[in-house]
XYZ file of C-alpha atoms in Angstrom:
744
model
C 13.059 -69.775 -37.251
C 13.669 -72.596 -39.706
C 16.943 -73.384 -41.378
C 16.071 -71.710 -44.681
C 15.431 -68.785 -42.971
C 18.361 -68.691 -41.469
C 19.619 -68.686 -44.718
C 18.155 -65.761 -46.253
C 19.071 -63.884 -43.730
C 23.024 -64.534 -44.339
C 21.746 -63.908 -47.910
C 21.879 -60.076 -47.476
C 25.368 -60.547 -45.074
C 26.823 -62.759 -47.634
C 26.235 -60.203 -51.390
C 27.474 -57.022 -48.977
C 30.740 -59.028 -48.356
C 31.277 -59.945 -51.453
C 30.262 -56.873 -53.402
C 32.670 -54.719 -51.082
C 35.506 -57.412 -52.874
C 34.231 -56.682 -55.975
C 33.581 -52.774 -55.680
C 36.572 -51.837 -53.781
C 38.389 -49.252 -55.384
C 42.159 -50.683 -57.264
C 43.368 -47.395 -57.789
C 46.545 -46.496 -56.174
C 45.691 -43.429 -54.096
C 42.253 -43.721 -53.150
C 41.570 -42.562 -48.787
C 40.420 -46.310 -47.520
C 40.118 -48.031 -50.286
C 37.988 -51.037 -48.456
C 35.322 -48.328 -46.456
C 34.617 -47.344 -49.610
C 34.100 -50.702 -51.178
C 31.654 -51.383 -47.632
C 29.994 -47.962 -49.125
C 29.690 -48.921 -52.470
C 27.908 -52.846 -51.187
C 26.214 -51.088 -48.802
C 24.168 -48.811 -51.139
C 24.163 -51.392 -54.254
C 21.826 -53.428 -51.343
C 20.349 -51.568 -50.341
C 19.030 -50.011 -53.048
C 18.392 -53.747 -54.759
C 16.481 -54.234 -51.334
C 13.867 -51.790 -52.296
C 13.644 -51.593 -55.326
C 12.700 -55.618 -55.086
C 10.110 -54.470 -52.599
C 9.001 -52.185 -55.468
C 8.521 -54.369 -58.378
C 7.069 -57.523 -56.149
C 4.316 -54.525 -54.858
C 3.818 -54.002 -57.515
C 3.119 -57.740 -58.514
C 1.063 -58.226 -55.522
C 3.835 -60.464 -54.675
C 4.849 -60.115 -51.466
C 5.650 -63.037 -50.527
C 8.430 -65.240 -48.631
C 9.336 -67.809 -51.709
C 9.086 -64.444 -54.029
C 11.525 -62.600 -51.723
C 13.843 -65.792 -51.518
C 13.818 -66.448 -55.517
C 15.427 -62.648 -55.768
C 18.152 -63.140 -53.119
C 18.909 -66.369 -54.219
C 19.359 -64.451 -57.937
C 21.272 -61.710 -56.615
C 23.395 -63.437 -54.444
C 24.317 -65.684 -57.134
C 24.643 -63.106 -59.878
C 27.267 -61.696 -57.896
C 29.064 -64.516 -56.639
C 29.384 -65.692 -60.556
C 30.767 -61.278 -61.068
C 33.226 -61.926 -58.299
C 34.796 -64.952 -59.790
C 34.797 -63.008 -63.010
C 36.570 -60.344 -61.349
C 39.401 -62.541 -59.669
C 42.713 -61.860 -60.456
C 44.120 -65.264 -61.903
C 47.629 -63.803 -60.172
C 46.132 -64.122 -56.776
C 47.610 -66.986 -56.068
C 47.915 -68.063 -52.718
C 51.872 -67.333 -53.332
C 51.111 -63.715 -54.561
C 48.185 -62.905 -51.663
C 50.871 -63.790 -48.915
C 53.357 -61.246 -50.783
C 50.335 -58.697 -51.151
C 49.838 -59.177 -46.931
C 53.328 -58.258 -46.447
C 53.739 -55.501 -48.490
C 50.592 -54.165 -47.226
C 51.892 -54.677 -43.230
C 55.102 -53.037 -44.569
C 53.920 -50.048 -46.603
C 51.664 -49.541 -43.604
C 53.687 -49.188 -40.538
C 56.828 -46.997 -43.146
C 54.248 -44.977 -44.635
C 50.165 -44.943 -42.989
C 48.928 -42.360 -41.412
C 50.514 -44.179 -38.257
C 53.587 -43.787 -38.724
C 54.119 -41.089 -36.194
C 54.097 -43.481 -32.681
C 55.361 -40.383 -30.858
C 52.596 -37.718 -31.942
C 49.615 -40.897 -33.186
C 49.480 -38.698 -35.657
C 50.446 -38.737 -39.088
C 53.804 -38.492 -40.246
C 55.662 -35.991 -41.413
C 55.778 -35.471 -45.463
C 53.124 -37.099 -47.719
C 51.467 -40.433 -46.419
C 49.374 -42.614 -48.351
C 45.716 -42.843 -46.591
C 44.584 -45.182 -44.844
C 44.945 -48.808 -46.041
C 45.222 -47.494 -49.344
C 48.119 -48.913 -49.712
C 47.128 -52.829 -50.693
C 48.590 -53.571 -54.122
C 46.101 -54.535 -57.084
C 46.830 -58.290 -56.272
C 44.884 -57.889 -52.425
C 42.307 -55.482 -53.681
C 41.381 -57.614 -57.012
C 41.735 -61.218 -54.533
C 37.830 -61.708 -54.439
C 36.028 -62.280 -50.866
C 39.021 -64.141 -49.486
C 41.552 -61.522 -49.783
C 39.425 -59.004 -48.287
C 38.495 -60.853 -45.158
C 42.726 -61.376 -44.976
C 43.448 -57.682 -45.721
C 41.046 -56.886 -42.755
C 42.304 -59.258 -40.785
C 46.136 -57.822 -41.534
C 45.105 -54.356 -40.869
C 43.674 -55.435 -37.646
C 47.087 -57.426 -36.632
C 49.129 -54.146 -37.836
C 47.055 -51.735 -35.075
C 46.902 -53.964 -32.319
C 51.427 -54.455 -32.386
C 51.910 -50.800 -33.674
C 49.201 -48.967 -31.607
C 49.860 -46.784 -28.717
C 47.771 -47.375 -25.378
C 45.165 -44.282 -25.789
C 44.588 -45.910 -28.895
C 44.177 -49.760 -28.533
C 41.536 -48.077 -25.719
C 39.915 -46.060 -27.756
C 39.506 -48.633 -30.384
C 38.781 -51.375 -27.126
C 36.085 -49.124 -26.666
C 34.283 -48.963 -29.575
C 34.297 -52.202 -29.796
C 33.223 -52.723 -27.134
C 30.064 -50.676 -27.195
C 29.879 -51.932 -30.165
C 28.925 -55.412 -29.209
C 27.325 -54.525 -25.961
C 24.724 -53.196 -28.770
C 24.429 -55.985 -30.597
C 24.038 -57.939 -27.625
C 20.993 -55.910 -27.090
C 19.576 -55.747 -30.292
C 19.150 -59.368 -30.296
C 17.898 -60.009 -26.721
C 14.995 -56.895 -26.933
C 11.516 -57.444 -28.501
C 10.693 -54.159 -30.405
C 9.468 -51.550 -27.999
C 9.643 -47.741 -29.733
C 6.677 -46.007 -29.231
C 6.655 -45.038 -33.179
C 7.175 -48.590 -33.922
C 4.292 -49.612 -32.160
C 2.070 -46.953 -33.653
C 3.075 -47.139 -37.476
C 6.733 -47.775 -38.427
C 5.743 -51.823 -37.586
C 2.196 -51.693 -38.462
C 2.761 -50.300 -42.122
C 5.146 -54.102 -42.749
C 2.601 -56.163 -41.166
C -0.153 -54.411 -43.711
C 2.778 -54.878 -46.839
C 2.401 -58.982 -45.265
C -1.234 -59.251 -44.922
C -2.057 -57.638 -48.148
C 1.310 -58.545 -50.070
C 1.411 -55.109 -52.189
C 2.016 -51.674 -51.228
C -1.491 -50.391 -52.408
C -2.645 -47.639 -49.307
C -5.034 -48.689 -47.163
C -7.514 -47.278 -44.843
C -6.548 -46.271 -41.626
C -6.588 -43.807 -38.764
C -3.375 -43.054 -38.219
C -1.663 -41.650 -40.865
C 2.052 -42.328 -40.793
C 1.166 -45.412 -41.820
C 1.191 -45.016 -45.480
C 2.007 -40.999 -45.958
C 5.748 -40.881 -43.682
C 8.736 -42.719 -47.255
C 9.410 -46.576 -46.241
C 12.872 -46.596 -46.789
C 13.591 -48.695 -43.689
C 10.320 -50.185 -42.950
C 11.225 -52.176 -46.385
C 14.016 -53.338 -45.222
C 12.928 -54.673 -42.115
C 10.419 -56.529 -44.519
C 12.679 -58.343 -45.913
C 13.046 -59.762 -41.696
C 9.999 -60.133 -41.578
C 9.756 -62.439 -44.722
C 12.641 -64.407 -44.406
C 11.901 -65.125 -40.048
C 8.225 -65.070 -39.478
C 8.291 -62.248 -36.541
C 10.415 -59.442 -35.581
C 13.049 -61.058 -33.736
C 16.078 -59.275 -35.611
C 14.215 -56.366 -36.597
C 16.718 -54.364 -33.900
C 19.306 -55.728 -36.345
C 18.512 -53.080 -38.790
C 18.868 -49.930 -36.946
C 22.596 -51.618 -35.090
C 23.742 -52.485 -38.535
C 23.301 -48.643 -39.769
C 24.826 -47.340 -37.020
C 28.434 -49.582 -37.340
C 27.792 -48.456 -40.611
C 27.902 -44.539 -39.469
C 30.879 -45.406 -37.906
C 33.075 -46.761 -40.638
C 31.771 -43.688 -42.930
C 32.574 -41.390 -40.305
C 36.101 -42.655 -40.157
C 36.791 -42.381 -43.853
C 35.086 -39.107 -44.185
C 37.930 -38.191 -41.381
C 40.785 -39.535 -43.403
C 39.366 -38.137 -46.253
C 40.029 -34.134 -44.504
C 43.616 -35.034 -43.432
C 43.171 -37.004 -40.180
C 45.449 -39.571 -39.682
C 44.363 -43.070 -37.158
C 43.959 -41.990 -33.972
C 41.535 -38.630 -35.465
C 39.906 -41.676 -37.485
C 39.714 -43.637 -34.051
C 38.722 -40.075 -31.772
C 35.950 -39.634 -34.814
C 34.928 -43.459 -34.362
C 34.928 -43.161 -29.646
C 33.051 -40.139 -29.936
C 30.184 -41.194 -31.870
C 30.011 -44.812 -30.475
C 29.716 -42.966 -26.546
C 27.344 -40.199 -28.096
C 23.900 -41.900 -25.575
C 21.360 -41.502 -29.275
C 23.403 -43.004 -31.260
C 23.864 -46.268 -28.745
C 19.970 -45.925 -27.641
C 19.091 -46.230 -30.770
C 21.478 -48.900 -32.563
C 19.123 -50.969 -30.405
C 16.118 -50.058 -31.789
C 13.292 -50.489 -34.557
C 13.613 -46.072 -35.533
C 14.835 -44.684 -38.745
C 16.928 -41.924 -37.989
C 20.212 -43.889 -38.434
C 19.082 -45.741 -41.227
C 18.502 -41.945 -43.166
C 21.748 -40.433 -41.234
C 24.055 -43.630 -42.167
C 22.608 -42.957 -46.030
C 23.797 -39.234 -45.518
C 26.861 -40.232 -44.348
C 27.221 -42.364 -47.927
C 26.740 -39.397 -49.733
C 29.316 -37.118 -48.195
C 32.049 -39.605 -47.881
C 31.114 -40.026 -51.756
C 31.330 -36.528 -52.759
C 34.630 -35.537 -50.921
C 36.117 -38.089 -53.289
C 34.408 -35.689 -56.374
C 36.510 -32.849 -54.573
C 39.725 -34.252 -55.517
C 39.129 -35.948 -58.967
C 36.809 -36.505 -61.782
C 33.859 -38.943 -60.858
C 33.366 -41.711 -63.260
C 29.884 -43.917 -63.368
C 30.562 -45.513 -60.165
C 30.668 -42.622 -58.661
C 27.485 -41.317 -60.285
C 25.750 -43.961 -59.778
C 26.692 -44.531 -56.412
C 26.099 -40.817 -54.811
C 23.010 -41.144 -56.731
C 22.077 -44.287 -54.840
C 22.701 -41.892 -52.045
C 20.333 -39.622 -52.063
C 17.426 -41.853 -53.045
C 17.930 -44.016 -50.531
C 18.336 -41.159 -47.980
C 14.735 -39.381 -49.597
C 13.280 -42.962 -49.286
C 14.213 -43.151 -45.352
C 14.089 -39.672 -43.830
C 12.810 -36.416 -45.890
C 14.822 -34.114 -43.253
C 17.979 -35.920 -44.450
C 17.915 -33.507 -47.898
C 19.026 -30.946 -46.169
C 22.699 -32.101 -45.663
C 22.728 -33.928 -48.790
C 21.250 -31.909 -50.967
C 24.208 -28.771 -50.558
C 26.676 -31.739 -50.677
C 25.300 -32.658 -54.362
C 25.955 -28.983 -54.906
C 28.884 -28.858 -54.378
C 29.976 -32.066 -55.668
C 28.679 -30.517 -59.193
C 30.299 -27.465 -58.380
C 33.524 -29.262 -57.572
C 33.614 -31.267 -61.015
C 32.810 -28.372 -63.099
C 35.944 -26.820 -61.600
C 38.216 -29.729 -62.499
C 36.219 -30.773 -65.773
C 37.377 -26.344 -66.521
C 41.741 -27.509 -65.094
C 43.070 -29.755 -66.674
C 45.344 -30.009 -63.385
C 42.573 -31.790 -61.661
C 41.858 -35.949 -61.422
C 40.408 -38.003 -63.833
C 38.452 -40.728 -63.669
C 37.070 -43.688 -66.298
C 34.012 -44.659 -66.777
C 34.051 -47.853 -63.766
C 35.778 -45.032 -61.091
C 39.032 -45.816 -61.787
C 41.711 -42.961 -61.746
C 43.422 -41.711 -64.519
C 45.943 -39.291 -63.353
C 46.513 -36.513 -62.087
C 47.014 -34.066 -64.620
C 47.313 -34.197 -68.247
C 50.974 -33.296 -67.950
C 51.980 -36.341 -67.019
C 53.381 -38.354 -69.396
C 52.027 -41.402 -68.366
C 48.479 -40.184 -68.586
C 46.902 -39.910 -72.205
C 45.339 -36.762 -73.687
C 41.912 -36.089 -72.231
C 39.074 -34.553 -74.241
C 38.396 -31.224 -74.604
C 36.602 -29.258 -72.315
C 33.727 -28.877 -73.253
C 33.636 -32.597 -73.459
C 34.733 -32.862 -69.634
C 31.984 -29.911 -68.651
C 28.828 -31.943 -71.254
C 30.118 -36.001 -68.763
C 30.021 -33.511 -65.443
C 26.191 -32.373 -66.523
C 25.772 -36.027 -67.583
C 26.951 -37.519 -64.252
C 24.930 -34.793 -62.506
C 21.929 -36.034 -64.393
C 22.832 -39.545 -63.747
C 22.979 -38.819 -60.382
C 19.019 -37.489 -60.157
C 17.600 -39.841 -62.226
C 19.115 -43.116 -59.594
C 17.812 -40.815 -57.316
C 14.185 -40.847 -58.263
C 14.040 -44.405 -59.445
C 14.806 -45.444 -56.367
C 12.241 -42.492 -54.495
C 10.374 -42.190 -57.088
C 7.849 -44.936 -57.185
C 6.893 -43.428 -53.386
C 6.336 -40.246 -54.228
C 4.105 -41.564 -57.365
C 2.036 -43.209 -54.648
C 2.249 -40.160 -52.446
C 0.833 -38.021 -55.582
C -1.948 -40.325 -57.057
C -3.262 -40.342 -53.316
C -3.054 -36.983 -52.044
C -2.343 -34.520 -54.950
C 1.366 -33.334 -53.738
C 4.322 -35.306 -53.704
C 5.055 -34.979 -49.924
C 1.375 -35.940 -48.797
C -1.662 -34.265 -47.362
C -1.427 -30.729 -45.952
C -1.486 -31.976 -42.351
C 2.166 -33.899 -42.918
C 3.244 -30.837 -44.956
C 2.234 -28.367 -42.360
C 2.653 -30.069 -39.053
C 6.923 -30.486 -39.196
C 7.792 -27.433 -41.637
C 8.146 -24.105 -40.261
C 5.420 -21.957 -41.142
C 7.616 -18.610 -40.438
C 10.284 -17.589 -42.004
C 11.432 -14.335 -40.805
C 15.098 -13.709 -39.026
C 13.241 -13.585 -36.302
C 11.196 -16.569 -35.750
C 14.352 -18.819 -37.516
C 16.607 -17.469 -34.745
C 14.389 -18.180 -31.364
C 13.814 -21.337 -33.595
C 17.590 -22.369 -33.504
C 17.384 -21.606 -29.970
C 15.462 -23.747 -28.325
C 16.789 -26.226 -30.755
C 20.039 -25.490 -30.076
C 18.806 -25.811 -25.941
C 17.326 -29.225 -26.456
C 20.652 -30.761 -28.165
C 22.631 -29.602 -25.979
C 20.481 -29.766 -22.634
C 22.523 -31.625 -19.498
C 21.600 -32.903 -16.130
C 22.444 -29.469 -14.655
C 18.227 -28.146 -14.106
C 20.115 -24.373 -13.347
C 21.232 -23.969 -16.138
C 18.354 -25.705 -18.140
C 16.488 -22.955 -16.865
C 18.446 -20.048 -16.958
C 18.966 -20.595 -20.603
C 15.704 -21.721 -21.218
C 14.701 -18.362 -19.133
C 16.464 -16.204 -21.769
C 15.924 -18.259 -24.587
C 11.850 -16.760 -24.163
C 12.688 -13.474 -22.832
C 14.557 -12.515 -26.275
C 12.207 -14.687 -28.034
C 9.429 -11.520 -26.789
C 12.349 -8.845 -26.953
C 12.246 -9.947 -31.264
C 8.963 -9.884 -31.239
C 8.146 -14.032 -31.489
C 5.647 -16.076 -28.960
C 8.083 -19.007 -28.294
C 5.235 -21.584 -28.021
C 4.098 -19.886 -31.252
C 2.657 -23.167 -33.002
C 3.911 -21.542 -36.836
C 7.733 -23.155 -35.436
C 6.028 -25.300 -32.807
C 5.630 -28.731 -33.778
C 1.758 -29.891 -32.637
C 0.529 -28.952 -29.268
C 4.154 -29.098 -27.275
C 5.479 -26.291 -24.655
C 9.385 -25.113 -24.702
C 11.166 -26.466 -22.703
C 11.678 -29.324 -21.958
C 14.470 -31.225 -20.538
C 15.641 -34.373 -22.350
C 19.207 -34.671 -21.186
C 17.286 -38.124 -19.939
C 19.070 -41.212 -22.236
C 15.871 -41.671 -23.801
C 16.295 -42.800 -27.297
C 13.861 -40.281 -28.814
C 14.867 -37.603 -26.976
C 18.390 -37.306 -25.664
C 20.686 -34.516 -25.451
C 24.009 -34.712 -27.013
C 26.317 -31.535 -25.444
C 29.780 -33.629 -25.702
C 29.611 -34.795 -28.902
C 27.757 -31.581 -30.008
C 30.085 -28.765 -28.579
C 33.279 -30.835 -29.841
C 31.320 -30.756 -33.293
C 30.649 -27.012 -33.219
C 34.051 -25.795 -32.020
C 35.384 -28.154 -34.922
C 33.448 -26.710 -37.253
C 34.704 -23.006 -36.026
C 38.332 -24.403 -36.322
C 37.753 -25.933 -39.658
C 36.147 -22.543 -40.745
C 38.419 -20.269 -39.191
C 41.875 -22.098 -38.646
C 41.645 -25.102 -41.082
C 45.303 -25.569 -40.560
C 45.489 -26.046 -36.369
C 43.275 -29.458 -38.112
C 45.445 -30.778 -40.986
C 48.515 -29.129 -42.297
C 46.294 -30.229 -46.332
C 42.987 -30.297 -47.760
C 42.318 -26.810 -46.621
C 39.970 -26.709 -49.085
C 37.923 -30.048 -48.916
C 38.025 -29.263 -45.021
C 36.644 -25.625 -45.431
C 34.070 -26.587 -48.012
C 32.865 -29.699 -45.860
C 32.753 -27.486 -42.727
C 30.875 -25.057 -44.579
C 27.882 -27.722 -45.752
C 27.603 -28.957 -41.927
C 26.880 -25.776 -40.500
C 25.019 -24.445 -43.727
C 22.642 -27.467 -43.205
C 22.129 -27.058 -39.446
C 21.276 -23.820 -40.354
C 18.939 -24.597 -43.228
C 17.271 -27.606 -40.077
C 16.419 -25.225 -37.945
C 15.268 -22.683 -40.610
C 12.897 -25.554 -41.863
C 12.107 -27.711 -38.898
C 10.140 -27.211 -36.206
C 11.227 -27.260 -32.742
C 9.631 -30.325 -31.203
C 10.789 -32.555 -28.446
C 11.704 -35.183 -30.227
C 14.083 -33.072 -32.191
C 17.205 -34.378 -31.533
C 16.884 -36.982 -32.769
C 16.790 -35.771 -35.868
C 19.165 -34.263 -36.061
C 21.335 -37.272 -35.975
C 22.231 -37.646 -38.816
C 24.227 -33.599 -38.956
C 25.901 -34.994 -35.782
C 27.390 -37.860 -37.744
C 28.006 -35.747 -40.054
C 29.181 -33.500 -37.857
C 31.563 -35.743 -35.774
C 34.413 -36.051 -38.010
C 35.431 -32.468 -36.940
C 35.185 -33.447 -33.605
C 37.701 -36.292 -34.156
C 40.258 -33.417 -36.223
C 40.220 -31.242 -33.839
C 40.599 -33.514 -30.571
C 43.063 -35.213 -32.497
C 44.929 -31.500 -33.317
C 44.970 -30.785 -28.871
C 46.513 -33.871 -28.754
C 49.099 -33.473 -30.948
C 50.245 -30.395 -28.858
C 49.850 -31.643 -25.953
C 53.663 -32.113 -24.670
C 53.695 -27.567 -24.784
C 52.581 -26.349 -21.297
C 50.265 -23.594 -20.197
C 47.157 -23.023 -22.167
C 48.047 -26.336 -24.760
C 47.903 -28.590 -21.896
C 45.100 -27.744 -19.587
C 43.443 -28.108 -22.911
C 44.301 -31.496 -23.418
C 43.527 -31.746 -19.430
C 39.857 -31.403 -20.755
C 40.034 -32.959 -24.194
C 40.899 -36.000 -22.059
C 38.314 -35.334 -19.244
C 35.907 -34.832 -21.407
C 36.515 -38.067 -23.714
C 36.428 -39.981 -20.212
C 32.825 -38.258 -19.700
C 31.513 -39.222 -23.276
C 32.637 -42.870 -22.336
C 31.069 -43.058 -19.017
C 28.062 -41.100 -20.622
C 27.556 -43.958 -23.461
C 28.063 -46.299 -20.582
C 24.900 -45.001 -19.025
C 23.218 -45.063 -22.056
C 23.775 -48.685 -22.645
C 23.210 -50.158 -19.146
C 20.155 -47.756 -18.006
C 19.041 -45.698 -21.240
C 15.144 -46.275 -22.079
C 13.581 -48.138 -23.253
C 15.840 -50.712 -23.234
C 18.717 -51.682 -20.567
C 20.992 -53.816 -19.186
C 20.040 -53.590 -15.507
C 17.288 -52.414 -12.951
C 14.331 -52.624 -13.609
C 13.135 -53.603 -17.546
C 16.841 -54.995 -18.417
C 16.716 -57.034 -20.829
C 18.006 -60.469 -19.395
C 15.330 -60.125 -16.660
C 12.114 -59.061 -18.523
C 9.623 -61.224 -19.711
C 9.017 -60.798 -24.329
C 5.573 -59.275 -23.754
C 6.604 -56.525 -20.590
C 9.670 -56.070 -22.763
C 7.311 -54.088 -25.430
C 4.729 -52.602 -22.977
C 8.055 -50.682 -21.266
C 6.614 -47.603 -22.750
C 3.153 -47.940 -21.546
C 3.145 -50.631 -18.878
C -0.591 -50.302 -17.750
C -1.303 -51.210 -21.020
C 0.063 -55.090 -21.977
C -2.764 -57.226 -19.550
C -5.781 -55.180 -21.669
C -4.357 -55.736 -24.876
C -4.093 -58.986 -23.940
C -7.098 -59.019 -21.844
C -9.581 -57.877 -25.316
C -7.348 -60.250 -27.534
C -8.328 -63.240 -25.492
C -12.032 -62.446 -25.658
C -11.999 -61.731 -29.561
C -10.013 -65.396 -30.251
C -11.914 -66.744 -27.729
C -15.068 -65.631 -30.195
C -13.785 -67.601 -33.666
C -13.702 -63.817 -34.859
C -12.503 -63.548 -38.569
C -12.473 -60.413 -39.702
C -11.952 -57.730 -37.500
C -12.472 -53.949 -37.041
C -10.407 -51.435 -35.875
C -10.894 -48.278 -33.559
C -7.837 -46.078 -32.936
C -6.512 -42.529 -32.574
C -3.571 -41.269 -34.938
C -1.092 -42.096 -32.382
C -2.413 -45.363 -30.813
C -0.472 -48.903 -30.774
C -1.218 -50.750 -33.472
C 1.118 -53.421 -33.952
C 0.091 -55.827 -30.413
C -2.665 -56.249 -31.804
C -1.185 -58.099 -35.115
C 1.243 -59.810 -32.285
C -1.622 -61.696 -30.255
C -4.532 -61.907 -33.418
C -1.856 -63.734 -35.963
C -3.072 -66.956 -36.616
C -2.013 -70.577 -35.186
C 0.468 -70.910 -38.206
C 1.535 -67.083 -38.284
C -0.525 -65.956 -41.062
C -1.631 -62.274 -40.734
C -5.122 -61.997 -39.441
C -8.286 -60.031 -41.351
C -7.701 -56.114 -39.418
C -9.551 -53.595 -41.366
C -10.230 -50.119 -40.310
C -13.828 -48.812 -39.026
C -11.625 -45.177 -39.440
C -10.024 -43.204 -42.238
C -8.802 -40.156 -42.687
C -7.226 -41.489 -46.802
C -10.697 -39.340 -48.243
C -10.468 -41.640 -51.454
C -10.065 -44.680 -49.000
C -13.663 -45.431 -47.005
C -12.865 -47.408 -44.083
C -14.836 -50.914 -43.614
C -18.198 -50.729 -42.248
C -18.865 -51.730 -38.871
C -22.072 -54.670 -39.583
C -18.737 -56.538 -41.857
C -17.001 -57.919 -39.024
C -17.057 -60.298 -36.442
C -15.822 -58.488 -33.822
C -13.929 -54.562 -32.797
C -11.509 -54.111 -30.671
C -10.797 -50.261 -29.676
C -7.110 -48.325 -27.828
C -8.463 -44.178 -26.552
C -11.728 -43.068 -25.773
C -14.753 -45.741 -24.796
C -16.519 -42.611 -26.246
C -14.998 -43.198 -30.259
C -15.108 -46.772 -29.966
C -18.940 -47.185 -28.699
C -19.712 -44.786 -32.246
C -18.538 -47.390 -34.568
C -20.268 -50.567 -32.795
C -23.750 -51.581 -34.426
C -26.191 -51.493 -32.036
C -27.056 -54.840 -29.693
C -23.390 -55.525 -29.826
C -21.894 -55.956 -26.298
C -18.741 -53.597 -25.211
C -16.271 -54.339 -22.818
C -13.717 -51.418 -22.059
C -11.114 -51.108 -19.554
C -8.914 -48.078 -19.050
C -6.956 -47.528 -22.212
C -8.216 -50.781 -24.773
C -12.237 -52.430 -25.726
C -13.616 -54.878 -27.383
C -17.112 -55.736 -28.982
C -18.651 -58.716 -30.412
C -22.079 -59.211 -31.990
C -25.201 -60.787 -30.020
C -24.750 -64.530 -30.061
C -26.253 -66.297 -32.763
């Protein structure tokens, strides 16, 4: 990658850091303002990246110069905004004084003040990192970085041994994931089929216009994560940094989940426990080094959740509505299933805002999202608008959320509607994944099967026994356990899902703790936190409701655990709160001591699971066969199907030797297309001219086989031979073949 390419890759990072400094809330009493600033910055950067693709795609300008210009202008605009907002009073002396205030405030009033229990000290306490005075908040990027450094220093000095162990484990996992993400070539199965070919088609044609293809998922599945990959593809000219999108999303999930924990009343240890449980979950650890899309969707859904929790305690301003709309739109554009949680969250937010509008004792906010006061009775507050006007503002804010979300996801839905007559794509997509039966018995059976797969363990007798009980119970209520109306494709329940494979690995530890945390939050919330019981119950109810809705709307499938990742990320804060509550009572005797001992054992097991996932997980691992340190680039790409590696290279070499310029593709719906884009790329990096000889899009006819110079095929030879013109020579191995015209 050229020096210019590295500078362009740094542009999103620079924008994110600068926007975090710019968008941090300035009001006192905001929970974790630095993390809230990061959430807002990530959402704005994500929306900019998406709209850049949409606008330039509409102009047939998906090119490196156009993207470079867009990012240069964006970063320059952010820099100007940051410089304009900087407080002139933020002199070095003032910043130094602010740093001392941060340390003093955190030491005497932060959630970690009670070092004996690791929880918050008794009495009202300000939230974590909410004690920075305005000069620090408004001091620009330097003050932001200085503030983070101060907090890390404070954590190192005041943390207990257990807290240091939790933080150190999380940091080690995140850094190890970064190493794997940088060293491993993209080798996810779905990425070979449609995630990465989608990006290559955009680069080749310079637009987002749909193309003839035999793989409908290249054009029907929401492309939000691939939009982000497109930027890296143009900047670097390849896929060397593609895994970093999911890695960054995984890091974002950790930070946002800890903020949710703080918003629900958790102190420093509860937040560290949340990060620990999430980071060591094998599904999270494995997907953080992948080009899948589930972590990206989970990160956007978590952003929506933390913004909604803010809206439970204060009136939302313009900034809040814009951010919530962005989170909703980005979730919908990345993975539609994430809306199963975001929808109820938006409903909760709307009801809370209406309650605050009609009751004058709620916290209000100005249009920039800054808190104005807690009640009209506060003599320092100005009189607020009338109740009717506040309700109107709430309705207007809700409409703004919808408008922003529609702006983000609307162009894609419009293309889907124009192409297939429906915003959710063709019938085969709408009928393959969503449930086709919604009677109580069918939903119950589907939920039990999803739960069995999500909580699977290496204990084969347990797996077999519970699966048999589920199937017997299913038949007893008159439901075929393999009914196609509640089962994806031709898959058969049950399947083992305990093995650390990024597409299907179960999460029994984090899932069980989250389930217990949700039950306690709903039934006995005071056992978790002393205050904010309404917010805790409401949030737990939404999370539980989202899981129930998921089981009523999504068919069981062997890969269903990754579809639940958004729900897991939202639920783990409840687990962190419960574990922290158990550990606070560790000084007791009897059952409390036993419970604490069990929790510590579970945490140790969770750490072991995370380490094993990174060390031996599939298809990227640190040690053993297929290690990122010992396996070559091409072999790493084909770890899922090693028998295909030489076949693809054999066919591509023959086609390149023929000097073919226009190459036809013959493939089936689940075949790998991406290797052809790599192997047939021109020496100067230009995309090959690949055209499909089959098409599942009614209005996009395939290319005429006689119009191409060569044909490459994957799948059965009979399918290839059917499309090869008469007189051409076909060469085939087991899975891959090619055809060339007669020599001239």
